Amino acid sequence: MELELFFLGLVLTLAFVAATGFYPGGIIVPGYLVLFVNQPLRIAGTLAAALLTLLIYRVASRSLILFGQRRFVFLILTGALFSMLSTLLLPSISPEAVEFTVIGWVIPGLIAGHCERQGILITAAATSIAVAALFFLGKLWFLIF
């Protein structure tokens, strides 16, 4: 079930990008987020990690030369750091805080990268539309097949 939904996510995201020109946080992001649509706090934790990653990038880019591959690697590593910290620290804070654990290691960095390129509002809107469309397409897919 998850594999089919992830595959549908790749196809839908490619079609979405071709139709609109906007990336929903990356080609794989809607597929991952829709797998956790029943855990909205994990999605919120992931988006918070992406925004913190973007903030750190903007501060660091004032004194570091970050473009191209360096920019991409910086964003991915910073997002992975927040993912690791959420996995290690949140369970020790409170059992309820585990619900804010970041989804994946790469997802926050990908979202932050597209927020930097397109703007936060456009990326958030594109991601929301793609995830909602994938959610309903997935429901339809599993209803038929």
GROMACS .gro file of N, CA and C in nm:
model
  435
    1MET      N    1   0.082  -0.119   0.000
    1MET     CA    2   0.000   0.000   0.000
    1MET      C    3   0.087   0.126   0.000
    2GLU      N    4   0.188   0.130   0.087
    2GLU     CA    5   0.272   0.249   0.095
    2GLU      C    6   0.354   0.269  -0.032
    3LEU      N    7   0.401   0.160  -0.089
    3LEU     CA    8   0.481   0.169  -0.211
    3LEU      C    9   0.399   0.224  -0.327
    4GLU      N   10   0.275   0.177  -0.341
    4GLU     CA   11   0.189   0.227  -0.448
    4GLU      C   12   0.158   0.375  -0.427
    5LEU      N   13   0.134   0.414  -0.304
    5LEU     CA   14   0.103   0.553  -0.274
    5LEU      C   15   0.224   0.642  -0.300
    6PHE      N   16   0.341   0.594  -0.267
    6PHE     CA   17   0.463   0.670  -0.293
    6PHE      C   18   0.485   0.685  -0.443
    7PHE      N   19   0.463   0.578  -0.519
    7PHE     CA   20   0.476   0.583  -0.665
    7PHE      C   21   0.375   0.681  -0.724
    8LEU      N   22   0.250   0.675  -0.678
    8LEU     CA   23   0.150   0.772  -0.723
    8LEU      C   24   0.194   0.914  -0.691
    9GLY      N   25   0.258   0.931  -0.575
    9GLY     CA   26   0.307   1.063  -0.537
    9GLY      C   27   0.412   1.117  -0.632
   10LEU      N   28   0.503   1.030  -0.676
   10LEU     CA   29   0.604   1.073  -0.772
   10LEU      C   30   0.540   1.116  -0.904
   11VAL      N   31   0.446   1.036  -0.952
   11VAL     CA   32   0.379   1.068  -1.079
   11VAL      C   33   0.298   1.197  -1.066
   12LEU      N   34   0.222   1.208  -0.957
   12LEU     CA   35   0.140   1.328  -0.937
   12LEU      C   36   0.227   1.452  -0.922
   13THR      N   37   0.335   1.441  -0.848
   13THR     CA   38   0.422   1.557  -0.828
   13THR      C   39   0.488   1.600  -0.958
   14LEU      N   40   0.532   1.506  -1.038
   14LEU     CA   41   0.589   1.541  -1.169
   14LEU      C   42   0.486   1.611  -1.256
   15ALA      N   43   0.361   1.562  -1.255
   15ALA     CA   44   0.255   1.627  -1.332
   15ALA      C   45   0.224   1.766  -1.276
   16PHE      N   46   0.226   1.779  -1.144
   16PHE     CA   47   0.199   1.908  -1.079
   16PHE      C   48   0.306   2.010  -1.117
   17VAL      N   49   0.431   1.969  -1.113
   17VAL     CA   50   0.541   2.060  -1.148
   17VAL      C   51   0.532   2.099  -1.295
   18ALA      N   52   0.500   2.003  -1.381
   18ALA     CA   53   0.488   2.033  -1.524
   18ALA      C   54   0.373   2.129  -1.551
   19ALA      N   55   0.264   2.115  -1.477
   19ALA     CA   56   0.146   2.199  -1.499
   19ALA      C   57   0.161   2.339  -1.439
   20THR      N   58   0.225   2.348  -1.322
   20THR     CA   59   0.229   2.477  -1.252
   20THR      C   60   0.365   2.544  -1.253
   21GLY      N   61   0.471   2.465  -1.261
   21GLY     CA   62   0.606   2.521  -1.252
   21GLY      C   63   0.654   2.539  -1.108
   22PHE      N   64   0.571   2.502  -1.012
   22PHE     CA   65   0.607   2.514  -0.871
   22PHE      C   66   0.635   2.375  -0.813
   23TYR      N   67   0.741   2.369  -0.733
   23TYR     CA   68   0.777   2.244  -0.667
   23TYR      C   69   0.714   2.237  -0.529
   24PRO      N   70   0.646   2.128  -0.498
   24PRO     CA   71   0.587   2.112  -0.364
   24PRO      C   72   0.689   2.061  -0.263
   25GLY      N   73   0.797   2.134  -0.246
   25GLY     CA   74   0.900   2.096  -0.150
   25GLY      C   75   0.994   1.989  -0.200
   26GLY      N   76   0.981   1.947  -0.321
   26GLY     CA   77   1.063   1.841  -0.378
   26GLY      C   78   0.976   1.734  -0.438
   27ILE      N   79   1.032   1.654  -0.523
   27ILE     CA   80   0.954   1.551  -0.593
   27ILE      C   81   0.904   1.443  -0.497
   28ILE      N   82   0.981   1.411  -0.395
   28ILE     CA   83   0.942   1.301  -0.306
   28ILE      C   84   0.864   1.346  -0.183
   29VAL      N   85   0.860   1.476  -0.157
   29VAL     CA   86   0.800   1.526  -0.032
   29VAL      C   87   0.652   1.493  -0.020
   30PRO      N   88   0.567   1.518  -0.120
   30PRO     CA   89   0.425   1.484  -0.102
   30PRO      C   90   0.402   1.336  -0.073
   31GLY      N   91   0.480   1.249  -0.135
   31GLY     CA   92   0.466   1.106  -0.109
   31GLY      C   93   0.496   1.070   0.035
   32TYR      N   94   0.597   1.133   0.093
   32TYR     CA   95   0.629   1.108   0.234
   32TYR      C   96   0.524   1.169   0.326
   33LEU      N   97   0.484   1.293   0.298
   33LEU     CA   98   0.390   1.360   0.388
   33LEU      C   99   0.254   1.291   0.389
   34VAL      N  100   0.209   1.240   0.273
   34VAL     CA  101   0.078   1.175   0.270
   34VAL      C  102   0.079   1.045   0.351
   35LEU      N  103   0.194   0.984   0.366
   35LEU     CA  104   0.201   0.863   0.449
   35LEU      C  105   0.176   0.895   0.596
   36PHE      N  106   0.196   1.021   0.634
   36PHE     CA  107   0.178   1.061   0.774
   36PHE      C  108   0.062   1.159   0.791
   37VAL      N  109  -0.032   1.159   0.697
   37VAL     CA  110  -0.143   1.253   0.704
   37VAL      C  111  -0.231   1.226   0.827
   38ASN      N  112  -0.228   1.105   0.878
   38ASN     CA  113  -0.303   1.073   1.000
   38ASN      C  114  -0.227   1.112   1.127
   39GLN      N  115  -0.106   1.169   1.111
   39GLN     CA  116  -0.026   1.217   1.224
   39GLN      C  117   0.013   1.364   1.198
   40PRO      N  118  -0.082   1.455   1.211
   40PRO     CA  119  -0.055   1.595   1.174
   40PRO      C  120   0.055   1.661   1.257
   41LEU      N  121   0.078   1.615   1.378
   41LEU     CA  122   0.184   1.675   1.459
   41LEU      C  123   0.323   1.640   1.404
   42ARG      N  124   0.336   1.523   1.344
   42ARG     CA  125   0.465   1.489   1.279
   42ARG      C  126   0.487   1.577   1.158
   43ILE      N  127   0.381   1.606   1.084
   43ILE     CA  128   0.393   1.697   0.970
   43ILE      C  129   0.429   1.836   1.020
   44ALA      N  130   0.367   1.880   1.130
   44ALA     CA  131   0.400   2.011   1.187
   44ALA      C  132   0.544   2.015   1.235
   45GLY      N  133   0.591   1.908   1.298
   45GLY     CA  134   0.730   1.902   1.340
   45GLY      C  135   0.827   1.907   1.223
   46THR      N  136   0.790   1.842   1.114
   46THR     CA  137   0.874   1.843   0.993
   46THR      C  138   0.879   1.983   0.933
   47LEU      N  139   0.765   2.050   0.926
   47LEU     CA  140   0.761   2.186   0.872
   47LEU      C  141   0.837   2.283   0.963
   48ALA      N  142   0.829   2.263   1.094
   48ALA     CA  143   0.907   2.347   1.186
   48ALA      C  144   1.056   2.326   1.165
   49ALA      N  145   1.097   2.201   1.146
   49ALA     CA  146   1.239   2.173   1.120
   49ALA      C  147   1.283   2.236   0.988
   50ALA      N  148   1.196   2.235   0.888
   50ALA     CA  149   1.228   2.296   0.759
   50ALA      C  150   1.245   2.448   0.773
   51LEU      N  151   1.157   2.511   0.851
   51LEU     CA  152   1.168   2.656   0.870
   51LEU      C  153   1.292   2.692   0.951
   52LEU      N  154   1.326   2.612   1.051
   52LEU     CA  155   1.449   2.635   1.127
   52LEU      C  156   1.572   2.614   1.038
   53THR      N  157   1.565   2.516   0.951
   53THR     CA  158   1.674   2.493   0.856
   53THR      C  159   1.691   2.613   0.764
   54LEU      N  160   1.581   2.666   0.715
   54LEU     CA  161   1.585   2.785   0.629
   54LEU      C  162   1.642   2.904   0.703
   55LEU      N  163   1.603   2.923   0.828
   55LEU     CA  164   1.654   3.034   0.908
   55LEU      C  165   1.804   3.023   0.928
   56ILE      N  166   1.851   2.905   0.963
   56ILE     CA  167   1.995   2.884   0.983
   56ILE      C  168   2.070   2.906   0.852
   57TYR      N  169   2.014   2.861   0.740
   57TYR     CA  170   2.077   2.883   0.610
   57TYR      C  171   2.091   3.033   0.581
   58ARG      N  172   1.985   3.107   0.605
   58ARG     CA  173   1.989   3.251   0.575
   58ARG      C  174   2.091   3.323   0.662
   59VAL      N  175   2.104   3.283   0.787
   59VAL     CA  176   2.204   3.344   0.874
   59VAL      C  177   2.344   3.302   0.830
   60ALA      N  178   2.363   3.175   0.802
   60ALA     CA  179   2.495   3.124   0.763
   60ALA      C  180   2.539   3.178   0.627
   61SER      N  181   2.445   3.203   0.537
   61SER     CA  182   2.482   3.248   0.403
   61SER      C  183   2.535   3.391   0.402
   62ARG      N  184   2.520   3.462   0.512
   62ARG     CA  185   2.578   3.596   0.522
   62ARG      C  186   2.730   3.592   0.534
   63SER      N  187   2.780   3.484   0.593
   63SER     CA  188   2.925   3.475   0.612
   63SER      C  189   2.990   3.359   0.536
   64LEU      N  190   2.910   3.268   0.484
   64LEU     CA  191   2.963   3.155   0.408
   64LEU      C  192   2.918   3.167   0.262
   65ILE      N  193   2.997   3.113   0.174
   65ILE     CA  194   2.961   3.111   0.033
   65ILE      C  195   2.883   2.981   0.008
   66LEU      N  196   2.751   2.994   0.003
   66LEU     CA  197   2.665   2.877  -0.013
   66LEU      C  198   2.580   2.893  -0.139
   67PHE      N  199   2.616   2.817  -0.240
   67PHE     CA  200   2.538   2.814  -0.363
   67PHE      C  201   2.559   2.678  -0.428
   68GLY      N  202   2.469   2.642  -0.518
   68GLY     CA  203   2.482   2.515  -0.590
   68GLY      C  204   2.481   2.395  -0.497
   69GLN      N  205   2.581   2.309  -0.515
   69GLN     CA  206   2.588   2.186  -0.436
   69GLN      C  207   2.614   2.213  -0.289
   70ARG      N  208   2.692   2.316  -0.259
   70ARG     CA  209   2.718   2.349  -0.118
   70ARG      C  210   2.589   2.388  -0.048
   71ARG      N  211   2.509   2.467  -0.116
   71ARG     CA  212   2.380   2.510  -0.060
   71ARG      C  213   2.292   2.389  -0.035
   72PHE      N  214   2.282   2.300  -0.133
   72PHE     CA  215   2.199   2.181  -0.121
   72PHE      C  216   2.246   2.093  -0.005
   73VAL      N  217   2.374   2.067   0.001
   73VAL     CA  218   2.429   1.982   0.107
   73VAL      C  219   2.410   2.048   0.244
   74PHE      N  220   2.431   2.180   0.252
   74PHE     CA  221   2.412   2.251   0.378
   74PHE      C  222   2.268   2.235   0.426
   75LEU      N  223   2.171   2.254   0.336
   75LEU     CA  224   2.030   2.244   0.374
   75LEU      C  225   1.994   2.101   0.415
   76ILE      N  226   2.043   2.002   0.340
   76ILE     CA  227   2.012   1.863   0.373
   76ILE      C  228   2.073   1.824   0.507
   77LEU      N  229   2.199   1.862   0.530
   77LEU     CA  230   2.265   1.827   0.657
   77LEU      C  231   2.201   1.898   0.776
   78THR      N  232   2.164   2.024   0.757
   78THR     CA  233   2.099   2.098   0.866
   78THR      C  234   1.963   2.037   0.897
   79GLY      N  235   1.886   2.004   0.794
   79GLY     CA  236   1.758   1.937   0.814
   79GLY      C  237   1.775   1.802   0.881
   80ALA      N  238   1.878   1.727   0.841
   80ALA     CA  239   1.905   1.597   0.903
   80ALA      C  240   1.944   1.614   1.050
   81LEU      N  241   2.017   1.721   1.081
   81LEU     CA  242   2.052   1.748   1.220
   81LEU      C  243   1.927   1.771   1.305
   82PHE      N  244   1.833   1.849   1.253
   82PHE     CA  245   1.708   1.871   1.327
   82PHE      C  246   1.627   1.742   1.339
   83SER      N  247   1.631   1.661   1.236
   83SER     CA  248   1.562   1.532   1.242
   83SER      C  249   1.623   1.443   1.351
   84MET      N  250   1.755   1.438   1.353
   84MET     CA  251   1.824   1.357   1.454
   84MET      C  252   1.797   1.411   1.595
   85LEU      N  253   1.802   1.543   1.610
   85LEU     CA  254   1.775   1.602   1.742
   85LEU      C  255   1.633   1.574   1.788
   86SER      N  256   1.537   1.580   1.696
   86SER     CA  257   1.399   1.553   1.735
   86SER      C  258   1.383   1.407   1.776
   87THR      N  259   1.453   1.318   1.709
   87THR     CA  260   1.445   1.176   1.743
   87THR      C  261   1.510   1.146   1.878
   88LEU      N  262   1.620   1.215   1.907
   88LEU     CA  263   1.692   1.188   2.032
   88LEU      C  264   1.635   1.263   2.152
   89LEU      N  265   1.595   1.389   2.132
   89LEU     CA  266   1.557   1.472   2.245
   89LEU      C  267   1.409   1.470   2.280
   90LEU      N  268   1.321   1.464   2.182
   90LEU     CA  269   1.179   1.473   2.211
   90LEU      C  270   1.127   1.361   2.302
   91PRO      N  271   1.171   1.236   2.285
   91PRO     CA  272   1.123   1.132   2.377
   91PRO      C  273   1.163   1.156   2.522
   92SER      N  274   1.277   1.221   2.544
   92SER     CA  275   1.320   1.246   2.682
   92SER      C  276   1.247   1.364   2.744
   93ILE      N  277   1.188   1.450   2.663
   93ILE     CA  278   1.114   1.564   2.716
   93ILE      C  279   0.979   1.519   2.770
   94SER      N  280   0.906   1.447   2.687
   94SER     CA  281   0.772   1.404   2.726
   94SER      C  282   0.727   1.294   2.630
   95PRO      N  283   0.648   1.201   2.677
   95PRO     CA  284   0.596   1.098   2.586
   95PRO      C  285   0.509   1.158   2.475
   96GLU      N  286   0.438   1.267   2.506
   96GLU     CA  287   0.354   1.331   2.406
   96GLU      C  288   0.436   1.405   2.301
   97ALA      N  289   0.557   1.447   2.338
   97ALA     CA  290   0.642   1.522   2.245
   97ALA      C  291   0.692   1.436   2.130
   98VAL      N  292   0.685   1.304   2.145
   98VAL     CA  293   0.728   1.214   2.039
   98VAL      C  294   0.645   1.236   1.912
   99GLU      N  295   0.523   1.286   1.930
   99GLU     CA  296   0.435   1.309   1.815
   99GLU      C  297   0.490   1.417   1.722
  100PHE      N  298   0.584   1.500   1.768
  100PHE     CA  299   0.643   1.605   1.685
  100PHE      C  300   0.770   1.560   1.613
  101THR      N  301   0.804   1.433   1.621
  101THR     CA  302   0.925   1.382   1.557
  101THR      C  303   0.923   1.412   1.408
  102VAL      N  304   1.036   1.454   1.356
  102VAL     CA  305   1.048   1.492   1.215
  102VAL      C  306   1.038   1.369   1.125
  103ILE      N  307   0.973   1.386   1.011
  103ILE     CA  308   0.958   1.278   0.913
  103ILE      C  309   1.083   1.274   0.826
  104GLY      N  310   1.154   1.165   0.830
  104GLY     CA  311   1.271   1.146   0.743
  104GLY      C  312   1.390   1.233   0.778
  105TRP      N  313   1.500   1.209   0.710
  105TRP     CA  314   1.623   1.286   0.731
  105TRP      C  315   1.639   1.394   0.625
  106VAL      N  316   1.584   1.370   0.508
  106VAL     CA  317   1.607   1.458   0.394
  106VAL      C  318   1.493   1.559   0.375
  107ILE      N  319   1.374   1.525   0.418
  107ILE     CA  320   1.254   1.603   0.389
  107ILE      C  321   1.265   1.749   0.437
  108PRO      N  322   1.309   1.777   0.561
  108PRO     CA  323   1.318   1.918   0.601
  108PRO      C  324   1.412   2.000   0.513
  109GLY      N  325   1.524   1.942   0.473
  109GLY     CA  326   1.618   2.013   0.387
  109GLY      C  327   1.562   2.040   0.249
  110LEU      N  328   1.489   1.943   0.194
  110LEU     CA  329   1.427   1.963   0.063
  110LEU      C  330   1.322   2.073   0.068
  111ILE      N  331   1.240   2.071   0.172
  111ILE     CA  332   1.137   2.175   0.186
  111ILE      C  333   1.203   2.311   0.203
  112ALA      N  334   1.306   2.319   0.287
  112ALA     CA  335   1.376   2.446   0.309
  112ALA      C  336   1.439   2.498   0.180
  113GLY      N  337   1.496   2.408   0.101
  113GLY     CA  338   1.557   2.449  -0.025
  113GLY      C  339   1.457   2.510  -0.121
  114HIS      N  340   1.340   2.451  -0.129
  114HIS     CA  341   1.239   2.507  -0.218
  114HIS      C  342   1.175   2.632  -0.160
  115CYS      N  343   1.169   2.643  -0.028
  115CYS     CA  344   1.123   2.768   0.034
  115CYS      C  345   1.219   2.882   0.001
  116GLU      N  346   1.347   2.853  -0.003
  116GLU     CA  347   1.446   2.954  -0.037
  116GLU      C  348   1.433   2.996  -0.183
  117ARG      N  349   1.409   2.902  -0.270
  117ARG     CA  350   1.399   2.933  -0.414
  117ARG      C  351   1.268   3.001  -0.451
  118GLN      N  352   1.156   2.947  -0.402
  118GLN     CA  353   1.024   2.993  -0.446
  118GLN      C  354   0.955   3.085  -0.348
  119GLY      N  355   0.999   3.083  -0.224
  119GLY     CA  356   0.929   3.155  -0.119
  119GLY      C  357   0.850   3.058  -0.033
  120ILE      N  358   0.830   3.097   0.090
  120ILE     CA  359   0.763   3.008   0.186
  120ILE      C  360   0.617   2.987   0.148
  121LEU      N  361   0.548   3.095   0.111
  121LEU     CA  362   0.405   3.085   0.082
  121LEU      C  363   0.377   2.997  -0.040
  122ILE      N  364   0.453   3.016  -0.146
  122ILE     CA  365   0.432   2.935  -0.268
  122ILE      C  366   0.463   2.789  -0.240
  123THR      N  367   0.571   2.762  -0.170
  123THR     CA  368   0.607   2.623  -0.140
  123THR      C  369   0.503   2.559  -0.049
  124ALA      N  370   0.456   2.633   0.051
  124ALA     CA  371   0.354   2.578   0.141
  124ALA      C  372   0.224   2.550   0.066
  125ALA      N  373   0.184   2.642  -0.021
  125ALA     CA  374   0.061   2.621  -0.099
  125ALA      C  375   0.076   2.503  -0.194
  126ALA      N  376   0.189   2.496  -0.265
  126ALA     CA  377   0.211   2.386  -0.359
  126ALA      C  378   0.216   2.252  -0.287
  127THR      N  379   0.281   2.249  -0.172
  127THR     CA  380   0.289   2.124  -0.095
  127THR      C  381   0.152   2.082  -0.044
  128SER      N  382   0.075   2.178   0.007
  128SER     CA  383  -0.060   2.147   0.057
  128SER      C  384  -0.149   2.093  -0.054
  129ILE      N  385  -0.145   2.157  -0.170
  129ILE     CA  386  -0.228   2.112  -0.283
  129ILE      C  387  -0.186   1.973  -0.328
  130ALA      N  388  -0.055   1.951  -0.341
  130ALA     CA  389  -0.007   1.821  -0.388
  130ALA      C  390  -0.039   1.710  -0.289
  131VAL      N  391  -0.024   1.737  -0.160
  131VAL     CA  392  -0.053   1.634  -0.058
  131VAL      C  393  -0.203   1.604  -0.055
  132ALA      N  394  -0.286   1.708  -0.061
  132ALA     CA  395  -0.431   1.686  -0.062
  132ALA      C  396  -0.475   1.608  -0.186
  133ALA      N  397  -0.421   1.646  -0.302
  133ALA     CA  398  -0.456   1.574  -0.425
  133ALA      C  399  -0.410   1.429  -0.419
  134LEU      N  400  -0.290   1.407  -0.368
  134LEU     CA  401  -0.238   1.271  -0.356
  134LEU      C  402  -0.320   1.189  -0.257
  135PHE      N  403  -0.363   1.251  -0.149
  135PHE     CA  404  -0.445   1.181  -0.050
  135PHE      C  405  -0.573   1.130  -0.115
  136PHE      N  406  -0.642   1.218  -0.188
  136PHE     CA  407  -0.768   1.177  -0.250
  136PHE      C  408  -0.746   1.083  -0.368
  137LEU      N  409  -0.639   1.103  -0.443
  137LEU     CA  410  -0.605   1.011  -0.552
  137LEU      C  411  -0.571   0.873  -0.496
  138GLY      N  412  -0.501   0.870  -0.384
  138GLY     CA  413  -0.469   0.742  -0.320
  138GLY      C  414  -0.593   0.671  -0.271
  139LYS      N  415  -0.686   0.746  -0.212
  139LYS     CA  416  -0.813   0.685  -0.167
  139LYS      C  417  -0.888   0.626  -0.286
  140LEU      N  418  -0.893   0.702  -0.396
  140LEU     CA  419  -0.960   0.655  -0.516
  140LEU      C  420  -0.890   0.532  -0.573
  141TRP      N  421  -0.757   0.535  -0.576
  141TRP     CA  422  -0.678   0.423  -0.629
  141TRP      C  423  -0.708   0.295  -0.552
  142PHE      N  424  -0.707   0.304  -0.419
  142PHE     CA  425  -0.729   0.184  -0.338
  142PHE      C  426  -0.875   0.142  -0.335
  143LEU      N  427  -0.965   0.233  -0.367
  143LEU     CA  428  -1.106   0.198  -0.378
  143LEU      C  429  -1.129   0.116  -0.505
  144ILE      N  430  -1.061   0.156  -0.614
  144ILE     CA  431  -1.077   0.087  -0.742
  144ILE      C  432  -0.998  -0.043  -0.745
  145PHE      N  433  -0.874  -0.039  -0.700
  145PHE     CA  434  -0.788  -0.157  -0.708
  145PHE      C  435  -0.779  -0.221  -0.573
   0.00000   0.00000   0.00000
